[in-house]
XYZ file of N, CA, C and O in Angstrom:
848
model
N 6.362 -20.073 -20.908
C 7.209 -18.648 -20.214
C 6.999 -18.464 -18.771
O 6.265 -18.207 -17.619
N 8.617 -17.885 -18.199
C 8.622 -17.921 -16.756
C 8.370 -16.339 -16.553
O 9.277 -15.275 -16.317
N 6.969 -16.146 -15.806
C 7.064 -14.988 -14.906
C 7.539 -14.672 -14.044
O 8.083 -15.256 -13.110
N 7.928 -13.258 -13.585
C 8.403 -12.692 -12.335
C 7.465 -13.407 -11.159
O 6.721 -13.837 -11.299
N 8.024 -13.971 -9.778
C 7.084 -14.324 -9.003
C 7.155 -13.036 -7.829
O 8.042 -12.718 -7.338
N 5.505 -12.606 -7.679
C 5.597 -12.003 -6.373
C 4.704 -12.786 -5.056
O 3.443 -13.256 -5.320
N 5.426 -12.483 -3.542
C 4.854 -13.511 -2.837
C 4.281 -12.112 -2.234
O 4.272 -11.253 -1.533
N 2.818 -12.438 -1.987
C 1.863 -11.248 -1.623
C 1.165 -11.471 -0.259
O 0.821 -12.730 -0.378
N 0.453 -10.790 0.628
C -0.750 -10.535 1.350
C -1.679 -9.906 0.919
O -1.448 -8.825 1.180
N -3.206 -10.349 0.599
C -3.738 -9.160 0.293
C -3.644 -8.314 1.233
O -4.046 -7.172 0.501
N -4.253 -8.213 2.047
C -4.401 -7.547 3.103
C -3.117 -6.182 3.534
O -3.083 -4.665 4.021
N -2.353 -6.860 3.572
C -1.044 -6.006 3.748
C -0.812 -4.682 2.700
O -0.549 -4.664 1.740
N -0.391 -3.448 3.361
C -0.953 -2.249 2.645
C 0.311 -2.156 1.384
O 0.469 -1.830 0.296
N 1.681 -2.854 2.364
C 3.223 -2.372 1.295
C 2.841 -3.651 0.137
O 3.391 -3.024 -1.101
N 2.290 -4.427 -0.011
C 2.058 -6.047 -1.216
C 0.683 -5.063 -1.986
O 0.944 -4.838 -3.058
N -0.327 -4.351 -0.942
C -0.858 -3.695 -1.585
C -0.400 -2.601 -2.697
O -0.882 -2.509 -4.251
N 0.062 -1.920 -2.205
C 0.642 -0.828 -3.516
C 1.499 -1.148 -4.612
O 1.979 -1.139 -6.043
N 2.663 -2.331 -3.872
C 3.127 -3.191 -5.155
C 2.557 -3.889 -6.209
O 2.715 -3.761 -7.186
N 1.405 -4.453 -5.439
C 0.030 -4.463 -6.979
C -0.085 -4.097 -7.444
O -0.542 -4.293 -9.145
N -0.614 -2.676 -6.530
C -1.216 -1.530 -7.689
C -0.302 -0.849 -8.983
O -0.272 -0.578 -9.523
N 1.345 -0.913 -8.539
C 1.653 -0.585 -9.472
C 2.141 -1.512 -10.221
O 2.000 -0.916 -11.971
N 1.856 -2.419 -10.302
C 2.172 -3.673 -11.109
C 1.365 -3.436 -12.401
O 1.452 -4.028 -13.231
N -0.243 -3.412 -11.662
C -1.151 -3.122 -12.683
C -1.540 -2.322 -13.722
O -1.554 -1.767 -14.751
N -0.714 -1.047 -13.032
C -0.611 0.421 -13.606
C 0.854 0.417 -14.546
O 0.444 0.768 -16.161
N 1.902 -0.142 -14.572
C 2.666 -1.128 -15.791
C 2.983 -2.013 -16.309
O 3.253 -2.131 -17.230
N 1.066 -2.698 -15.621
C 0.999 -3.878 -17.143
C 2.253 -4.913 -17.061
O 2.387 -5.413 -17.900
N 2.753 -5.006 -15.933
C 3.628 -6.319 -15.602
C 3.452 -7.022 -15.256
O 2.498 -7.513 -13.805
N 3.463 -8.581 -16.020
C 2.401 -9.827 -15.417
C 4.037 -10.459 -14.681
O 4.637 -10.299 -14.907
N 2.783 -11.406 -13.504
C 3.994 -11.702 -12.702
C 3.377 -13.291 -12.300
O 1.893 -13.518 -11.877
N 3.657 -14.131 -11.803
C 3.125 -15.535 -10.785
C 2.597 -14.891 -9.110
O 3.929 -14.612 -8.723
N 1.841 -14.667 -8.895
C 1.308 -13.916 -7.710
C 1.175 -15.239 -6.720
O 0.317 -16.288 -7.119
N 1.561 -15.344 -5.422
C 1.707 -16.302 -4.722
C 0.737 -15.566 -3.338
O 1.682 -15.301 -2.433
N -0.128 -16.571 -3.100
C -0.846 -15.135 -2.422
C -0.013 -16.268 -1.064
O -0.544 -17.206 -1.203
N 0.267 -15.870 0.164
C 0.590 -16.651 1.460
C -0.265 -15.499 2.789
O -0.757 -14.625 2.776
N -0.049 -16.752 3.979
C -0.338 -16.198 5.193
C 1.128 -16.183 5.937
O 1.896 -16.998 5.721
N 0.956 -14.780 6.786
C 2.259 -14.042 7.659
C 2.478 -14.873 8.431
O 3.274 -14.925 8.723
N 1.868 -16.034 8.797
C 2.111 -16.419 10.044
C 2.306 -18.191 9.467
O 2.776 -18.847 11.014
N 2.592 -18.057 8.745
C 2.626 -19.293 7.540
C 3.580 -18.945 6.538
O 3.086 -19.792 5.825
N 4.833 -18.696 6.475
C 5.660 -18.189 5.197
C 6.603 -19.258 4.749
O 6.913 -20.062 5.844
N 6.564 -19.506 3.412
C 6.707 -20.586 2.907
C 8.499 -20.926 2.886
O 8.637 -19.245 2.693
N 9.011 -21.419 2.504
C 10.518 -21.707 3.076
C 10.782 -21.166 1.210
O 11.968 -20.296 1.479
N 9.858 -21.581 1.074
C 10.648 -20.742 -1.071
C 10.885 -19.210 -0.555
O 11.542 -18.779 -1.365
N 9.878 -18.941 0.380
C 9.934 -17.231 -0.008
C 11.391 -16.688 1.303
O 11.898 -16.078 1.318
N 11.184 -17.124 2.468
C 12.137 -17.429 3.210
C 13.781 -17.339 2.738
O 14.474 -16.869 2.843
N 13.839 -18.275 1.729
C 15.147 -18.671 0.972
C 15.706 -17.356 0.177
O 16.671 -17.192 0.362
N 14.685 -16.802 -0.481
C 15.283 -15.911 -1.009
C 15.035 -13.987 -0.271
O 15.934 -13.812 -0.645
N 13.960 -14.251 0.415
C 14.534 -12.711 1.451
C 13.886 -13.421 2.857
O 12.805 -13.851 3.775
N 14.633 -13.698 3.716
C 15.202 -14.187 5.248
C 14.171 -12.943 6.090
O 13.697 -13.619 7.156
N 14.080 -12.021 5.683
C 13.633 -11.088 6.815
C 11.913 -11.274 6.372
O 11.330 -11.288 7.528
N 11.246 -12.135 5.708
C 9.974 -12.493 6.305
C 9.019 -11.530 6.134
O 7.647 -12.005 6.375
N 9.146 -10.446 5.321
C 7.773 -9.804 4.984
C 7.102 -9.461 3.550
O 7.948 -9.814 2.737
N 6.196 -9.187 2.992
C 5.995 -9.187 1.948
C 5.408 -7.403 1.570
O 5.520 -6.968 2.178
N 5.426 -7.173 0.110
C 6.059 -8.054 -0.814
C 7.566 -8.453 -1.106
O 8.225 -8.137 -0.775
N 7.462 -10.023 -1.835
C 8.769 -9.844 -2.264
C 8.627 -10.380 -3.967
O 7.810 -11.210 -3.755
N 9.184 -9.699 -4.633
C 9.377 -9.890 -6.075
C 10.852 -10.741 -6.479
O 12.007 -9.908 -6.629
N 10.268 -12.138 -7.234
C 11.584 -12.540 -7.485
C 12.001 -12.581 -8.763
O 10.948 -13.067 -10.094
N 12.880 -11.901 -9.339
C 13.454 -11.634 -10.932
C 14.131 -12.873 -11.412
O 15.006 -13.229 -10.231
N 14.687 -13.074 -12.070
C 15.469 -13.602 -13.205
C 16.973 -13.506 -12.451
O 17.891 -14.408 -12.053
N 17.234 -12.341 -12.426
C 18.648 -11.640 -11.762
C 18.432 -11.065 -10.340
O 19.835 -11.098 -9.614
N 17.772 -11.087 -9.651
C 17.488 -10.415 -8.284
C 16.236 -10.695 -7.407
O 15.314 -10.841 -8.373
N 16.316 -10.361 -6.396
C 14.754 -9.832 -5.379
C 15.005 -8.801 -5.493
O 15.798 -7.959 -4.685
N 13.672 -8.302 -5.750
C 13.184 -6.616 -4.743
C 12.278 -7.404 -3.074
O 11.338 -8.183 -3.826
N 12.341 -6.484 -2.180
C 11.743 -7.689 -1.129
C 10.685 -5.953 -0.246
O 11.073 -5.900 0.875
N 11.400 -4.825 -1.186
C 10.983 -3.224 -0.283
C 9.831 -3.349 -1.602
O 9.990 -3.146 -2.710
N 8.902 -2.788 -1.201
C 7.238 -2.373 -2.085
C 7.653 -1.117 -2.695
O 7.774 -1.190 -3.849
N 8.742 -0.504 -2.149
C 8.915 0.807 -3.110
C 10.096 0.429 -4.431
O 10.209 1.570 -4.917
N 10.651 -0.651 -3.953
C 11.684 -0.947 -5.146
C 10.513 -1.733 -6.117
O 11.314 -1.465 -7.257
N 9.760 -2.255 -5.952
C 9.332 -3.138 -6.805
C 7.966 -2.348 -7.453
O 8.183 -1.677 -8.713
N 8.074 -0.869 -6.642
C 7.365 0.388 -7.634
C 8.544 0.738 -9.076
O 8.180 0.911 -9.492
N 9.072 1.547 -8.355
C 10.285 1.965 -9.147
C 10.948 1.029 -10.542
O 10.247 1.510 -11.610
N 11.064 -0.482 -10.071
C 10.776 -1.432 -11.066
C 9.899 -1.294 -11.755
O 10.301 -1.300 -13.491
N 8.807 -1.499 -11.583
C 7.977 -2.067 -12.168
C 7.667 -0.547 -13.396
O 7.269 -0.234 -14.636
N 8.072 0.801 -12.880
C 7.960 2.253 -13.355
C 8.621 2.536 -14.479
O 8.884 3.433 -15.654
N 9.801 1.823 -14.030
C 10.999 2.121 -14.677
C 10.637 2.077 -16.328
O 10.963 2.698 -17.867
N 10.141 0.756 -17.097
C 9.455 0.708 -18.261
C 8.396 1.348 -19.087
O 7.977 1.415 -20.011
N 7.550 1.450 -17.868
C 6.025 2.086 -18.311
C 5.297 2.663 -17.329
O 4.788 2.088 -15.780
N 5.202 4.326 -17.163
C 5.117 4.904 -16.337
C 3.984 5.955 -16.909
O 3.028 6.492 -16.476
N 2.958 5.472 -18.169
C 2.473 6.230 -18.896
C 0.707 6.265 -18.202
O 0.227 7.385 -17.881
N 0.665 5.175 -17.339
C -0.839 5.557 -16.499
C -0.899 6.059 -15.060
O -1.356 6.020 -14.494
N 0.352 6.781 -14.886
C 0.632 7.268 -13.910
C 0.826 8.786 -14.306
O 1.414 9.275 -14.715
N 0.680 9.932 -12.782
C 1.260 11.020 -12.928
C 2.635 11.571 -13.089
O 3.259 10.812 -12.165
N 2.856 12.221 -14.109
C 4.276 12.858 -13.935
C 4.258 13.981 -13.193
O 3.825 14.598 -13.128
N 5.477 13.759 -11.949
C 5.165 14.269 -11.384
C 6.399 15.521 -11.478
O 7.311 15.516 -11.881
N 6.023 16.989 -11.300
C 7.129 18.277 -11.175
C 7.926 18.274 -10.180
O 8.010 16.647 -9.090
N 9.127 19.093 -10.270
C 9.899 18.912 -9.272
C 9.511 18.867 -7.908
O 9.845 18.720 -6.896
N 8.242 19.989 -7.584
C 8.230 20.375 -6.180
C 6.973 19.334 -5.926
O 7.076 18.760 -5.143
N 6.417 18.717 -7.262
C 5.315 17.685 -6.564
C 6.760 16.195 -5.920
O 5.925 15.611 -4.910
N 7.618 16.507 -6.658
C 8.428 14.306 -6.598
C 8.720 15.125 -5.297
O 8.723 13.966 -4.134
N 8.962 16.108 -4.891
C 10.053 16.394 -3.579
C 8.967 16.198 -2.489
O 9.199 15.426 -1.202
N 7.469 16.755 -2.113
C 6.240 16.691 -1.885
C 6.155 15.300 -1.636
O 5.801 14.616 -0.656
N 6.615 14.253 -2.606
C 5.897 12.722 -2.691
C 6.710 12.414 -1.550
O 6.264 11.026 -0.587
N 8.157 12.455 -1.850
C 8.575 11.738 -1.232
C 8.655 11.758 0.370
O 8.947 11.116 1.228
N 8.774 13.273 0.892
C 8.621 14.175 2.334
C 7.161 12.984 2.755
O 7.690 12.538 3.460
N 6.524 13.059 2.033
C 4.869 12.873 2.437
C 5.038 10.829 2.531
O 4.936 10.346 3.192
N 6.004 10.420 1.487
C 6.104 9.103 1.302
C 6.943 8.643 2.508
O 6.531 8.128 3.468
N 7.674 9.110 3.282
C 8.724 8.746 4.233
C 7.943 8.802 5.953
O 8.019 7.849 6.463
N 6.875 10.308 5.780
C 6.375 10.317 7.076
C 4.969 9.110 7.145
O 4.976 8.490 8.093
N 4.552 8.593 6.029
C 3.639 7.891 6.258
C 3.744 6.299 6.491
O 4.031 5.392 7.095
N 5.515 6.062 5.839
C 6.020 4.724 6.033
C 7.161 4.648 7.486
O 7.132 3.808 7.910
N 6.862 5.638 8.081
C 7.995 5.741 9.286
C 6.777 6.364 10.392
O 6.218 5.546 11.016
N 6.511 7.461 10.302
C 5.711 7.995 11.665
C 4.127 7.374 11.623
O 3.232 7.294 12.775
N 3.776 7.708 10.625
C 2.181 7.342 10.145
C 1.779 5.821 11.025
O 1.247 5.315 11.447
N 2.903 4.768 10.506
C 2.474 3.825 10.526
C 3.256 3.092 11.820
O 2.049 2.274 12.454
N 3.733 4.199 12.543
C 4.093 3.939 13.750
C 2.954 3.960 14.502
O 2.989 3.158 15.609
N 2.495 5.450 14.358
C 1.101 4.973 15.314
C 0.248 4.890 15.125
O -0.640 4.443 16.094
N 0.098 4.246 13.344
C -1.695 3.200 13.335
C -1.050 2.261 14.117
O -2.467 1.270 14.328
N -0.479 1.269 14.075
C 0.102 0.199 14.355
C -0.506 0.270 15.882
O -1.186 -0.389 16.970
N 0.127 1.458 16.921
C -0.054 1.517 17.936
C -1.362 1.646 18.570
O -2.128 1.595 19.329
N -1.923 2.563 17.427
C -3.676 2.848 18.025
C -4.612 1.572 17.358
O -5.195 1.470 18.227
N -4.351 0.509 16.565
C -5.001 -0.923 15.935
C -5.123 -1.389 17.151
O -5.665 -2.063 17.262
N -3.227 -1.269 17.207
C -2.970 -2.562 18.249
C -2.422 -2.391 19.589
O -1.922 -3.110 20.269
N -3.598 -1.147 20.206
C -2.833 -0.675 21.368
C -2.645 -1.912 22.231
O -1.815 -1.496 23.604
N -2.986 -2.837 22.754
C -2.911 -3.808 23.742
C -1.701 -4.381 23.431
O -1.223 -4.782 24.098
N -1.633 -4.815 22.135
C -0.470 -5.678 21.461
C 0.967 -4.726 22.426
O 2.089 -4.946 22.676
N 1.082 -3.050 21.811
C 2.130 -2.474 22.181
C 1.403 -2.240 23.504
O 3.196 -1.228 23.731
N 0.922 -2.473 24.200
C 0.904 -1.711 25.524
C 0.750 0.219 25.289
O 1.392 0.716 26.198
N 0.139 0.505 24.422
C 0.116 1.890 23.862
C -1.074 2.436 24.646
O -2.403 2.229 24.389
N -1.144 4.384 24.778
C -2.516 4.438 24.686
C -2.742 4.789 23.300
O -2.331 5.706 22.712
N -4.477 4.125 23.040
C -5.059 4.258 21.540
C -4.822 5.462 21.347
O -4.655 5.679 19.809
N -5.534 6.540 22.635
C -6.382 7.728 22.011
C -4.325 8.647 21.479
O -5.205 10.231 20.663
N -3.841 8.496 22.273
C -2.118 9.645 21.778
C -2.088 8.988 20.485
O -1.984 10.118 19.545
N -1.821 8.034 19.921
C -1.435 7.407 19.168
C -2.589 8.135 17.340
O -2.083 8.392 16.447
N -3.951 8.037 18.372
C -4.605 7.989 17.096
C -4.877 9.893 16.444
O -4.787 9.976 15.563
N -4.312 10.554 17.395
C -4.492 12.272 17.787
C -3.333 12.735 16.736
O -3.149 12.812 15.669
N -1.650 11.499 17.428
C -0.937 11.667 16.226
C -1.167 11.298 14.009
O -0.720 11.793 13.913
N -1.990 10.356 14.459
C -2.469 10.145 12.964
C -3.208 11.206 12.223
O -3.429 11.803 11.698
N -4.257 11.818 13.006
C -4.731 12.668 12.500
C -3.944 14.020 12.198
O -4.116 14.542 11.748
N -2.884 14.381 13.285
C -2.150 15.435 13.214
C -1.883 15.172 11.069
O -1.388 16.150 10.695
N -1.223 13.941 11.296
C -0.581 13.607 10.002
C -1.560 14.220 8.554
O -1.402 14.341 7.977
N -2.883 13.162 9.288
C -3.769 13.545 7.515
C -4.627 15.114 7.918
O -4.640 15.494 6.797
N -4.004 15.526 9.131
C -4.982 17.216 9.112
C -3.717 17.788 8.365
O -4.383 18.831 7.278
N -2.301 17.606 7.970
C -1.731 18.324 7.516
C -1.759 17.635 5.720
O -1.981 18.545 4.896
N -2.194 16.557 5.428
C -2.044 15.799 4.027
C -3.095 16.962 3.421
O -3.132 16.913 2.226
N -4.454 16.853 4.400
C -5.652 17.418 3.949
C -4.951 19.083 3.139
O -6.094 19.428 1.803
N -4.425 19.432 3.489
C -3.999 20.624 3.498
C -3.248 20.632 1.522
O -3.418 21.604 0.999
N -2.672 19.571 1.415
C -1.670 19.428 0.605
C -2.334 18.544 -0.906
O -1.808 18.771 -2.453
N -3.744 18.510 -0.636
C -5.051 17.718 -2.097
C -4.896 18.849 -2.679
O -6.058 19.936 -2.024
N -4.843 18.533 -3.632
C -4.938 19.482 -5.400
C -6.541 19.329 -5.268
O -7.852 18.924 -4.549
N -7.222 19.368 -6.184
C -8.808 19.871 -6.637
C -9.339 18.649 -6.439
O -10.701 18.179 -6.827
N -8.302 16.971 -7.032
C -9.124 15.612 -7.190
C -9.621 15.363 -8.265
O -8.770 16.073 -9.548
N -9.338 14.449 -8.900
C -9.873 13.380 -7.671
C -8.729 12.673 -7.084
O -8.783 12.432 -5.820
N -7.740 12.535 -7.719
C -6.516 11.938 -6.790
C -5.684 13.390 -6.312
O -5.717 14.702 -6.554
N -4.393 12.605 -5.757
C -3.919 14.126 -4.804
C -3.486 15.319 -5.624
O -3.773 16.458 -5.328
N -3.011 14.832 -7.055
C -2.496 15.439 -7.959
C -2.868 16.711 -9.003
O -2.625 16.858 -9.825
N -4.723 15.730 -8.736
C -5.384 16.313 -9.688
C -5.788 14.832 -10.490
O -6.337 14.055 -10.106
N -6.138 14.999 -11.994
C -6.889 14.043 -12.773
C -5.881 12.997 -13.105
O -7.271 11.768 -12.931
N -5.182 12.595 -12.543
C -4.277 11.381 -12.732
C -3.789 10.556 -11.418
O -3.131 11.383 -11.116
N -3.592 9.097 -11.170
C -2.991 8.590 -10.059
C -1.816 8.695 -9.952
O -1.041 9.076 -11.499
N -1.055 8.824 -8.808
C 0.269 9.413 -8.743
C 0.724 7.947 -7.768
O 0.314 7.713 -6.941
N 2.236 8.831 -7.936
C 2.952 7.921 -6.830
C 2.609 7.563 -5.755
O 2.377 6.601 -5.113
N 2.273 9.188 -5.218
C 2.081 9.468 -4.002
C 1.030 8.878 -3.325
O 0.500 8.206 -2.457
N -0.699 8.870 -4.274
C -1.481 7.889 -3.861
C -1.231 6.929 -3.323
O -2.166 5.726 -3.119
N -0.837 5.471 -4.748
C -0.947 4.138 -3.994
C 0.214 4.026 -3.661
O -0.068 3.054 -2.762
N 0.921 4.465 -3.247
C 2.222 5.200 -1.780
C 1.126 5.028 -0.869
O 1.215 4.159 0.806
N 0.283 6.004 0.110
C -0.110 6.192 0.922
C -1.360 5.631 1.534
O -2.165 5.610 2.361
N -2.459 5.621 0.243
C -3.927 5.453 0.195
C -4.008 3.956 0.999
O -4.626 4.110 1.699
N -3.113 3.410 1.007
C -3.379 1.673 1.339
C -3.288 1.803 3.474
O -3.968 1.455 4.189
N -2.451 2.669 3.565
C -2.196 3.169 4.743
C -3.684 4.093 5.913
O -3.586 3.385 6.817
N -3.567 4.540 4.826
C -4.981 6.011 4.958
C -6.334 4.832 5.131
O -7.374 4.999 6.315
N -6.835 3.991 4.490
C -7.971 3.003 4.974
C -7.298 2.200 5.601
O -8.386 2.070 6.338
N -6.322 2.048 6.126
C -6.665 1.386 7.640
C -6.736 1.571 8.584
O -7.092 0.847 9.445
N -6.387 3.171 8.399
C -6.466 4.124 9.736
C -8.206 4.160 9.862
O -9.132 3.715 10.669
N -8.927 4.572 8.339
C -10.222 4.127 8.479
C -11.076 2.949 9.504
O -11.915 3.122 10.194
N -10.074 1.877 8.710
C -10.992 0.236 9.325
C -11.029 0.294 11.224
O -11.173 0.205 11.529
N -10.244 1.033 11.232
C -9.480 0.876 13.016
C -11.044 1.425 13.007
O -11.633 1.191 14.910
N -11.516 2.802 13.351
C -12.420 3.246 13.837
C -13.358 4.191 12.598
O -13.177 5.468 12.657
N -14.076 3.456 11.603
C -15.145 4.349 10.382
C -15.697 5.646 11.230
O -15.407 6.117 10.360
N -16.103 5.063 12.299
C -17.195 6.263 12.459
C -16.441 7.478 13.431
O -16.801 8.939 12.995
N -14.952 7.212 13.946
C -14.040 8.167 14.296
C -13.659 9.229 12.960
O -13.649 10.388 13.127
N -13.200 8.297 11.739
C -12.513 8.785 11.075
C -13.285 9.419 9.732
O -12.877 10.653 9.722
N -14.792 9.558 9.879
C -15.840 10.032 8.581
C -16.109 11.248 9.914
O -16.920 12.174 9.306
N -16.286 11.090 11.499
C -16.742 12.250 11.463
C -15.245 13.680 11.845
O -15.369 14.875 12.123
N -14.301 13.239 11.268
C -12.851 14.140 11.362
C -13.501 15.255 10.201
O -13.987 14.971 9.285
N -12.621 16.104 10.230
C -12.662 17.122 9.012
C -11.704 16.911 7.552
O -10.989 17.861 7.463
N -11.705 15.256 7.384
C -10.889 15.425 6.132
C -11.546 15.156 4.719
O -11.746 14.140 3.777
N -12.122 16.573 4.799
C -13.213 16.389 3.664
C -12.625 16.179 1.908
O -12.888 15.013 1.751
N -11.353 16.831 1.747
C -10.462 16.026 1.072
C -9.894 14.505 1.181
O -10.244 13.995 -0.026
N -9.895 14.105 2.198
C -8.875 12.798 2.303
C -10.017 11.753 1.905
O -9.936 10.535 1.549
N -11.085 11.824 2.912
C -12.410 11.096 2.930
C -13.178 10.633 0.961
O -13.320 9.656 0.882
N -13.140 12.012 0.350
C -13.408 12.047 -0.965
C -12.432 11.297 -1.261
O -12.872 10.044 -2.635
N -10.980 11.187 -1.192
C -10.089 10.511 -2.071
C -10.055 9.179 -1.649
O -9.644 8.398 -2.853
N -9.943 8.742 -0.318
C -10.250 7.157 -0.003
C -11.629 6.547 -0.818
O -11.655 5.121 -1.303
N -12.875 7.428 -0.734
C -14.039 6.468 -1.045
C -13.511 6.232 -2.753
O -14.426 5.468 -3.157
N -13.311 7.444 -3.566
C -12.880 7.591 -5.056
C -11.644 5.764 -5.715
O -11.748 5.439 -6.177
N -10.791 5.924 -4.387
C -9.941 4.992 -4.559
C -10.847 3.440 -4.359
O -10.326 2.682 -5.230
N -11.423 4.062 -3.408
C -12.199 2.529 -3.010
C -13.108 1.777 -4.288
O -13.002 0.650 -4.488
N -13.330 2.605 -4.932
C -14.479 2.327 -5.988
C -13.728 2.322 -6.943
O -14.520 1.853 -8.229
N -12.298 2.334 -7.078
C -11.741 2.149 -8.974
C -11.834 1.408 -8.786
O -11.665 0.009 -7.756
N -11.554 1.287 -10.233
C -11.691 -0.580 -10.554
C -9.715 -1.019 -10.482
O -9.388 -2.032 -9.980
N -8.626 -0.362 -10.334
C -7.634 -0.230 -10.094
C -7.603 -1.496 -8.455
O -6.520 -2.186 -7.853
N -8.356 -0.780 -7.556
C -8.052 -0.859 -6.329
C -8.958 -2.403 -6.511
O -8.883 -3.073 -5.466
N -10.057 -2.370 -6.860
C -11.188 -3.712 -7.068
C -10.356 -5.087 -7.612
O -10.054 -6.021 -6.820
N -8.743 -4.457 -8.498
C -8.265 -5.286 -8.910
C -7.082 -5.648 -8.631
O -7.269 -6.718 -8.347
N -6.702 -4.630 -7.846
C -5.741 -5.059 -6.770
C -6.043 -5.788 -5.555
O -5.233 -6.748 -4.957
N -7.213 -5.913 -5.317
C -7.808 -6.475 -3.996
C -8.461 -7.775 -4.086
O -8.734 -8.678 -3.656
N -8.437 -7.978 -5.602
C -8.830 -9.532 -5.822
C -8.269 -10.935 -5.205
O -7.572 -10.803 -4.427
N -9.285 -11.396 -4.815
C -9.042 -12.734 -3.620
C -8.796 -14.129 -4.687
O -8.534 -14.149 -5.772
N -7.479 -14.252 -3.795
C -6.209 -15.479 -4.577
C -6.790 -16.666 -3.517
O -6.470 -16.575 -2.624
N -6.959 -18.118 -3.834
C -6.410 -19.255 -2.825
C -5.064 -18.988 -2.494
O -3.957 -18.039 -3.388
N -4.533 -19.207 -1.160
C -3.182 -19.237 -0.462
C -2.401 -20.651 -1.934
O -2.702 -21.235 -1.874
N -1.127 -19.741 -1.664
C -0.526 -20.701 -2.885
C 0.074 -21.876 -1.862
O 0.250 -22.413 -0.869
N 0.352 -22.800 -2.680
C 0.043 -24.125 -2.145
C 1.920 -25.029 -2.775
O 1.509 -25.199 -4.401
N 2.949 -24.870 -2.363
C 3.675 -25.560 -2.632
C 3.727 -26.740 -3.353
O 4.365 -27.511 -4.197
N 2.657 -27.693 -3.023
C 3.091 -29.150 -3.207
C 2.230 -28.907 -5.015
O 2.211 -29.760 -5.679
N 1.148 -28.313 -5.172
C 0.521 -28.088 -6.132
C 0.965 -26.977 -7.236
O 0.617 -26.494 -8.430
N 1.506 -26.077 -7.021
C 2.658 -24.768 -7.218
C 1.174 -24.304 -8.259
O 1.137 -23.475 -9.674
N 0.418 -23.680 -7.211
C -1.228 -22.663 -7.916
C -0.555 -21.258 -7.762
O -1.819 -21.122 -7.168
N 0.414 -20.755 -8.430
C 0.484 -19.200 -8.828
C -0.285 -19.090 -9.577
O -1.083 -20.134 -10.464
N -0.795 -17.773 -9.541
C -1.828 -17.049 -10.461
C -1.213 -15.562 -11.368
O -0.214 -15.056 -10.905
N -1.758 -16.168 -12.807
C -1.022 -14.935 -13.580
C -1.518 -13.514 -13.163
O -2.416 -13.215 -12.906
N -0.625 -12.722 -12.795
C -1.493 -11.102 -12.151
C -0.801 -10.005 -12.619
O 0.306 -10.247 -13.169
N -1.070 -9.490 -13.225
C -2.962 -8.891 -13.081
C -3.396 -9.399 -14.490
O -2.582 -9.475 -15.448
């Protein structure tokens, strides 16, 4: 059986959320773990921009994580929270903020020397966005309640990166709901399954893995 092929890098937040969507939708694929500093020609030939995730389907290639999530959820969204119109608007707005503003500031906070940036300035901007998110979280354990949502899987990988950048600072903030949410996320079976380690894909041996 020829499965869709997913090019992935374990620690990439975009690839992480795509893998979670495939798990939740029970969509099997052949996972090919790569290194971003040594991208295989097989991936670059179908997606020249050279970023992950890339999902190769029989009739098309999806190289944006949100497109992969949408494709996965088209046929099976039973394991994910159904958004109300109000929640959907909120989710789309927050995903856009995290994919643009938050990611911009997070990169310059984490890699200030690379960007010649003031880490404290960008840390503060990340904090401002997280402070606003804190006000939107429901009673938990997920953002909208008992069931994980598109918003959870889309933004939690970035929040996790923010925590990793300086965990002492992160846990000292008044993000009580966010910290609970992130801890719950990292303890979940979904996260453990999505973050399973695989050997690097070797084109000579074709050692892809059936995932999930």
